[in-house]
Coordinates of C-alpha atoms in Angstrom, one line a residue:
Chain A
M1 CA 29.1 173.6 130.1
S2 CA 25.1 174.9 128.7
D3 CA 24.9 176.0 132.0
V4 CA 28.0 179.0 132.5
I5 CA 26.9 182.1 131.6
R6 CA 28.8 184.6 129.3
K7 CA 26.4 188.2 129.0
F8 CA 26.3 190.6 131.9
T9 CA 23.5 190.1 133.9
R10 CA 22.9 191.5 137.6
N11 CA 21.3 188.1 138.5
V12 CA 22.7 187.0 140.6
P13 CA 24.8 183.4 139.5
D14 CA 26.0 180.8 141.3
W15 CA 29.6 179.7 141.2
R16 CA 31.3 177.0 140.6
P17 CA 34.9 175.5 141.3
R18 CA 37.6 175.1 138.3
V19 CA 39.4 172.7 141.4
E20 CA 38.0 171.2 145.1
P21 CA 36.5 173.2 148.1
I22 CA 38.3 172.4 151.4
K23 CA 36.1 170.8 152.8
L24 CA 35.3 171.2 155.8
E25 CA 34.7 168.1 158.0
D26 CA 39.1 168.4 156.7
A27 CA 39.4 172.3 157.7
T28 CA 43.1 172.3 160.4
P29 CA 41.9 175.4 163.7
E30 CA 43.4 177.9 161.0
Q31 CA 40.7 177.7 158.4
L32 CA 38.2 176.8 160.4
E33 CA 39.4 180.7 162.4
A34 CA 39.9 181.7 158.8
L35 CA 36.0 180.9 157.1
Q36 CA 34.5 181.8 161.0
V37 CA 32.4 178.3 160.5
T38 CA 30.9 178.4 163.9
P39 CA 27.4 176.6 165.2
S40 CA 24.9 178.9 164.0
N41 CA 27.0 179.6 160.8
T42 CA 28.2 176.3 158.6
K43 CA 27.6 177.6 156.1
I44 CA 30.6 178.4 154.3
S45 CA 29.9 178.7 150.1
A46 CA 31.8 176.9 147.4
Y47 CA 34.0 179.9 146.9
V48 CA 35.4 180.9 150.6
L49 CA 36.0 177.0 150.5
T50 CA 38.0 177.8 147.4
L51 CA 39.8 180.4 148.8
A52 CA 40.9 178.4 152.4
H53 CA 43.1 176.7 149.9
D54 CA 45.6 179.6 150.5
V55 CA 44.4 180.6 154.2
E56 CA 46.6 183.3 155.5
T57 CA 45.5 185.7 152.3
L58 CA 42.3 184.6 153.1
K59 CA 42.3 186.0 156.6
V60 CA 44.2 189.4 156.3
R61 CA 41.3 190.1 152.9
S62 CA 38.3 189.8 154.3
P63 CA 38.7 193.5 156.6
L64 CA 40.4 195.4 153.8
F65 CA 37.5 194.4 151.6
N66 CA 35.5 194.8 153.7
G67 CA 36.9 198.5 154.6
I68 CA 37.9 199.4 150.8
M69 CA 33.9 199.0 150.4
Y70 CA 31.7 200.0 154.2
D71 CA 34.4 202.2 155.3
K72 CA 32.3 205.0 156.4
G73 CA 33.7 208.9 154.8
G74 CA 35.0 208.9 151.1
L75 CA 32.4 208.4 148.7
S76 CA 29.0 206.5 147.9
R77 CA 28.1 203.5 148.4
E78 CA 27.3 203.7 144.9
E79 CA 30.1 205.9 143.8
R80 CA 32.4 202.9 144.9
E81 CA 29.9 200.0 143.9
L82 CA 29.9 201.7 140.3
G83 CA 33.8 201.3 140.5
A84 CA 33.7 197.7 141.4
L85 CA 30.8 196.9 137.9
A86 CA 33.9 198.8 136.1
A87 CA 36.7 196.8 137.1
S88 CA 34.3 193.8 136.4
M89 CA 32.7 194.6 132.8
V90 CA 36.8 195.0 131.4
N91 CA 37.5 191.5 132.9
H92 CA 34.2 190.3 131.9
C93 CA 34.1 188.9 135.1
I94 CA 30.2 188.2 135.2
Y95 CA 29.8 187.7 138.5
C96 CA 31.4 190.5 140.0
A97 CA 29.4 192.1 137.3
A98 CA 26.0 191.2 138.4
V99 CA 26.8 191.7 142.4
H100 CA 27.9 194.9 142.3
A101 CA 25.7 196.2 139.2
S102 CA 22.5 194.0 141.8
R103 CA 24.2 196.6 144.3
H104 CA 23.9 199.6 142.9
A105 CA 20.8 199.0 141.8
Q106 CA 19.6 198.5 145.5
I107 CA 22.0 201.6 146.2
A108 CA 20.6 203.6 143.8
K109 CA 16.9 202.4 144.0
D110 CA 16.9 202.5 140.3
T111 CA 18.4 200.3 137.4
S112 CA 19.0 202.6 135.1
V113 CA 22.6 203.0 135.2
T114 CA 23.7 199.3 135.9
D115 CA 21.2 198.6 132.7
E116 CA 22.4 201.6 129.9
L117 CA 26.3 200.7 131.1
F118 CA 25.1 196.0 130.5
A119 CA 23.7 197.2 127.2
K120 CA 25.6 199.9 125.6
G121 CA 28.9 199.4 127.6
T122 CA 31.4 202.3 127.5
R123 CA 29.2 204.4 125.1
A124 CA 26.9 204.0 127.7
D125 CA 24.5 207.7 128.6
L126 CA 26.0 208.6 131.9
S127 CA 25.8 211.8 134.2
P128 CA 28.4 213.6 133.8
R129 CA 29.9 212.7 137.6
N130 CA 29.3 208.6 136.9
R131 CA 31.1 209.4 133.4
A132 CA 33.9 210.4 134.7
I133 CA 33.5 207.8 137.3
F134 CA 33.4 205.1 135.1
D135 CA 35.6 205.8 132.6
F136 CA 38.6 205.9 134.8
A137 CA 37.6 203.4 137.0
H138 CA 36.9 201.7 133.4
A139 CA 40.8 203.5 131.9
L140 CA 42.5 201.9 135.6
S141 CA 41.3 198.0 135.4
Q142 CA 43.3 198.1 131.9
T143 CA 46.1 196.1 131.4
P144 CA 49.0 198.3 131.8
S145 CA 46.7 201.1 133.6
E146 CA 44.9 203.0 130.8
A147 CA 43.7 206.5 133.3
S148 CA 44.9 209.9 132.7
P149 CA 45.7 212.6 133.8
E150 CA 42.1 213.8 131.6
Q151 CA 41.1 211.4 133.2
M152 CA 41.9 212.6 136.4
S153 CA 40.8 215.3 136.3
A154 CA 37.5 214.9 135.3
L155 CA 36.2 213.1 138.4
R156 CA 38.1 216.9 140.5
A157 CA 35.4 219.0 137.5
A158 CA 33.1 217.3 138.5
G159 CA 33.1 217.2 141.9
L160 CA 34.7 214.7 143.3
E161 CA 37.3 215.3 146.6
D162 CA 40.7 213.8 147.5
A163 CA 39.3 211.6 149.5
E164 CA 37.2 210.1 147.0
I165 CA 39.0 210.1 144.3
L166 CA 40.8 207.2 146.3
D167 CA 38.2 205.6 147.1
L168 CA 37.7 204.8 143.9
I169 CA 41.2 204.4 143.4
L170 CA 40.2 201.7 145.9
S171 CA 37.6 200.0 145.0
A172 CA 38.5 199.6 141.7
A173 CA 41.9 198.3 142.3
L174 CA 39.9 196.0 144.8
F175 CA 37.7 194.6 141.1
G176 CA 41.5 193.5 140.1
W177 CA 41.9 191.8 142.7
A178 CA 38.9 189.6 143.2
N179 CA 37.6 189.2 139.2
R180 CA 41.2 188.0 139.7
L181 CA 40.3 185.1 141.9
M182 CA 36.1 184.7 141.0
H183 CA 36.4 184.7 136.9
V184 CA 39.8 182.6 137.3
L185 CA 38.5 180.4 139.5
G186 CA 35.4 178.9 138.6
D187 CA 32.0 179.5 137.0
P188 CA 28.7 181.8 136.2
V189 CA 26.4 178.8 136.2
R190 CA 22.1 178.7 136.1
K191 CA 21.3 179.3 139.7
G192 CA 19.9 176.1 141.0
G193 CA 21.8 174.3 137.9
A194 CA 23.3 170.8 138.3
Chain B
M1 CA 64.7 185.7 150.9
S2 CA 66.0 188.6 151.9
T3 CA 66.1 188.9 155.3
E4 CA 65.4 192.0 155.1
T5 CA 61.9 193.2 155.9
L6 CA 60.2 194.9 153.6
T7 CA 60.2 198.6 154.8
K8 CA 56.1 199.5 156.5
S9 CA 54.4 199.9 153.5
T10 CA 54.8 199.1 150.0
L11 CA 52.0 202.2 148.9
L12 CA 53.3 204.8 151.4
E13 CA 57.6 204.4 150.4
L14 CA 56.7 204.3 146.5
S15 CA 53.7 206.8 146.4
G16 CA 56.1 209.6 147.7
I17 CA 53.0 211.5 148.9
P18 CA 54.4 214.9 150.1
A19 CA 53.8 215.6 154.2
G20 CA 50.4 218.2 153.6
S21 CA 49.7 217.2 150.3
P22 CA 46.2 217.3 149.8
V23 CA 46.8 213.4 148.6
A24 CA 47.9 212.7 151.5
A25 CA 45.5 214.2 153.7
A26 CA 42.6 211.6 151.3
I27 CA 45.4 209.1 152.6
D28 CA 45.8 209.2 156.4
G29 CA 42.3 209.3 156.3
R30 CA 43.1 205.5 155.6
S31 CA 45.5 204.7 156.4
N32 CA 43.9 202.1 158.5
I33 CA 43.6 200.0 154.4
I34 CA 46.9 200.8 153.7
A35 CA 47.7 199.5 156.5
L36 CA 45.6 195.7 155.8
S37 CA 46.8 196.3 152.3
Q38 CA 50.6 196.0 153.0
T39 CA 49.3 192.9 156.2
T40 CA 48.6 191.1 152.5
E41 CA 51.2 191.9 150.3
D42 CA 53.1 190.5 153.5
A43 CA 50.4 187.3 153.4
V44 CA 50.6 186.9 150.2
L45 CA 54.4 186.9 149.3
K46 CA 56.6 185.6 153.1
P47 CA 53.8 183.3 154.2
L48 CA 54.7 180.7 157.0
E49 CA 53.1 178.2 154.7
T50 CA 54.6 178.9 150.8
G51 CA 52.6 175.4 149.0
A52 CA 55.3 174.5 145.8
W53 CA 55.7 178.5 145.9
S54 CA 59.1 179.3 147.7
H55 CA 58.9 183.3 148.9
D56 CA 62.0 184.2 145.7
I57 CA 59.2 182.4 143.7
R58 CA 56.3 184.8 144.8
A59 CA 59.3 187.0 144.4
A60 CA 59.7 186.7 141.8
L61 CA 55.9 186.2 140.2
A62 CA 55.2 189.6 141.5
A63 CA 58.3 191.5 140.1
R64 CA 57.4 189.7 136.1
I65 CA 53.7 191.1 137.6
A66 CA 54.6 194.7 137.5
A67 CA 56.3 194.8 135.0
L68 CA 54.0 193.7 133.0
N69 CA 51.7 196.2 134.1
G70 CA 55.7 198.4 133.4
E71 CA 55.8 199.3 137.1
T72 CA 59.6 199.8 137.3
A73 CA 60.4 200.7 140.3
L74 CA 58.0 198.0 142.7
A75 CA 59.6 195.1 140.0
D76 CA 62.7 196.8 141.3
R77 CA 62.0 196.2 144.8
Y78 CA 60.5 192.7 144.4
C79 CA 63.3 191.6 142.8
A80 CA 66.1 192.8 145.6
L81 CA 64.2 190.3 147.3
I82 CA 65.5 186.9 145.4
E83 CA 68.0 185.1 147.0
D84 CA 67.6 181.7 145.1
A85 CA 69.3 183.2 141.7
S86 CA 67.9 180.1 140.2
V87 CA 64.9 181.5 139.8
A88 CA 65.0 185.4 139.2
D89 CA 64.9 185.5 135.9
L90 CA 61.3 185.1 136.7
A91 CA 61.0 188.7 137.3
D92 CA 62.0 189.4 133.9
P93 CA 58.4 189.1 131.5
L94 CA 60.5 188.0 128.2
R95 CA 61.3 184.7 129.9
S96 CA 59.3 181.7 129.8
G97 CA 59.7 180.5 132.9
K98 CA 61.8 176.9 130.2
A99 CA 64.1 176.5 132.3
Q100 CA 62.6 176.2 136.0
G101 CA 60.3 173.9 133.8
L102 CA 57.8 176.5 135.5
E103 CA 56.6 178.0 131.2
T104 CA 53.4 176.9 131.6
I105 CA 53.2 178.5 135.3
C106 CA 54.8 182.1 133.3
D107 CA 52.2 181.1 131.0
F108 CA 49.7 180.5 132.9
M109 CA 50.7 184.4 135.4
D110 CA 50.7 186.5 132.0
K111 CA 47.9 185.5 130.9
V112 CA 46.1 185.9 134.0
A113 CA 47.4 189.6 134.5
V114 CA 46.4 191.1 131.1
Q115 CA 44.2 189.0 129.5
T116 CA 41.7 188.3 132.6
R117 CA 38.3 188.5 130.7
D118 CA 40.2 185.3 128.4
I119 CA 40.7 182.9 131.7
D120 CA 38.4 180.3 130.4
A121 CA 38.2 176.9 132.1
P122 CA 41.0 174.8 129.5
D123 CA 43.4 177.4 131.5
I124 CA 42.9 176.1 135.1
K125 CA 43.1 172.9 133.4
S126 CA 47.0 173.4 131.9
L127 CA 47.5 173.7 135.3
Q128 CA 45.7 171.0 136.5
E129 CA 47.1 168.7 134.0
A130 CA 51.3 169.5 134.3
G131 CA 50.9 168.1 138.2
V132 CA 50.2 171.2 140.0
S133 CA 47.3 170.7 143.4
D134 CA 43.9 173.0 143.2
A135 CA 45.7 174.8 147.0
D136 CA 48.4 176.1 144.6
I137 CA 46.0 177.0 141.4
V138 CA 45.0 178.8 144.9
R139 CA 47.6 180.4 145.5
L140 CA 49.0 181.7 141.9
C141 CA 45.3 183.7 141.8
E142 CA 46.2 185.2 144.6
I143 CA 49.6 186.3 144.3
N144 CA 48.0 187.5 140.9
A145 CA 45.4 188.7 141.9
F146 CA 47.3 190.8 145.2
M147 CA 49.7 191.6 143.0
A148 CA 46.4 193.3 140.1
Y149 CA 45.7 195.6 143.4
Q150 CA 48.6 197.1 144.1
V151 CA 50.2 198.7 140.7
R152 CA 46.7 199.8 140.5
V153 CA 46.2 201.7 144.4
L154 CA 49.7 202.9 143.2
A155 CA 49.1 204.2 139.3
G156 CA 46.3 205.7 140.7
I157 CA 48.0 207.7 143.7
R158 CA 50.2 208.6 141.0
L159 CA 47.6 210.1 139.3
M160 CA 46.6 211.8 141.6
K161 CA 49.7 213.4 143.1
E162 CA 50.5 214.1 139.0
A163 CA 47.3 215.8 137.8
R164 CA 46.9 218.6 140.0
P165 CA 43.8 221.2 139.1

């Protein structure tokens, strides 16, 4: 198991399931529909083929995921990624953290925030607004949530409107979900490995 | 499982946001997300294809996870859906699940809910060795994962409402 990645990185690893994903050739019509398999789209990730074991949830989860991360208005894309990253760091989901740190760096056109977070964790040196966002999402991701009224006030003091705060809650909470699939059902492994 | 259907939105009903408040306006702006959250709750708690986990067991496990997160009202709501008395005490995190032969399942669900970061390959292996199918393992993870989302949205919205400037 030496190819399993244990440290946070922005290099998105491969994901190796711990259970057997469904086989496309055995998929039911409902699974094929949820997988959105078309003649031009037959390359489905091992992760999605794993989730296809619970097809009813898979079907409804994708629109929810896309809505929370990409719908217009409210919190910026970059800051939603920061919420997702905070949750993934709490849950030590190396794969989700890599995907969302790399998206954050892409959108922000800056790697310094995620470099700092991966190097120093909660002691990272962040702008006041990023600090308030990260601290709140990090606390909300504990079990039970440790998010406090003071942290909520800090978000407002940093200039976040209620619509933005709601988006932050949704993105952090969504990764409480995603991490419990990605980190539990498989291992992040070096790309191109066995 | 009770034939009483879940009300239209667990999130809206339990968060008790006063109409016309700034928080209500923010939630209105994301009404699609609130609606999709409910659709997902129904898919996770009341699927047509249940695998090994009946609607009653799902409601009990959901209540258990809500309780582990200190979300009492949510736990009560899921408890009220349990009709099969023989699985009802799974909702209590202090019960091991041994009486139902579900000790391994309860251990796994508790660890995924609370010590997510410590989950590793042996945790999945122990389910497989206990005879749980891969599809049923995925189903357990989806129940746990959805609950992680729902309890945090509720906790977050409650803070928005209570911590007004």
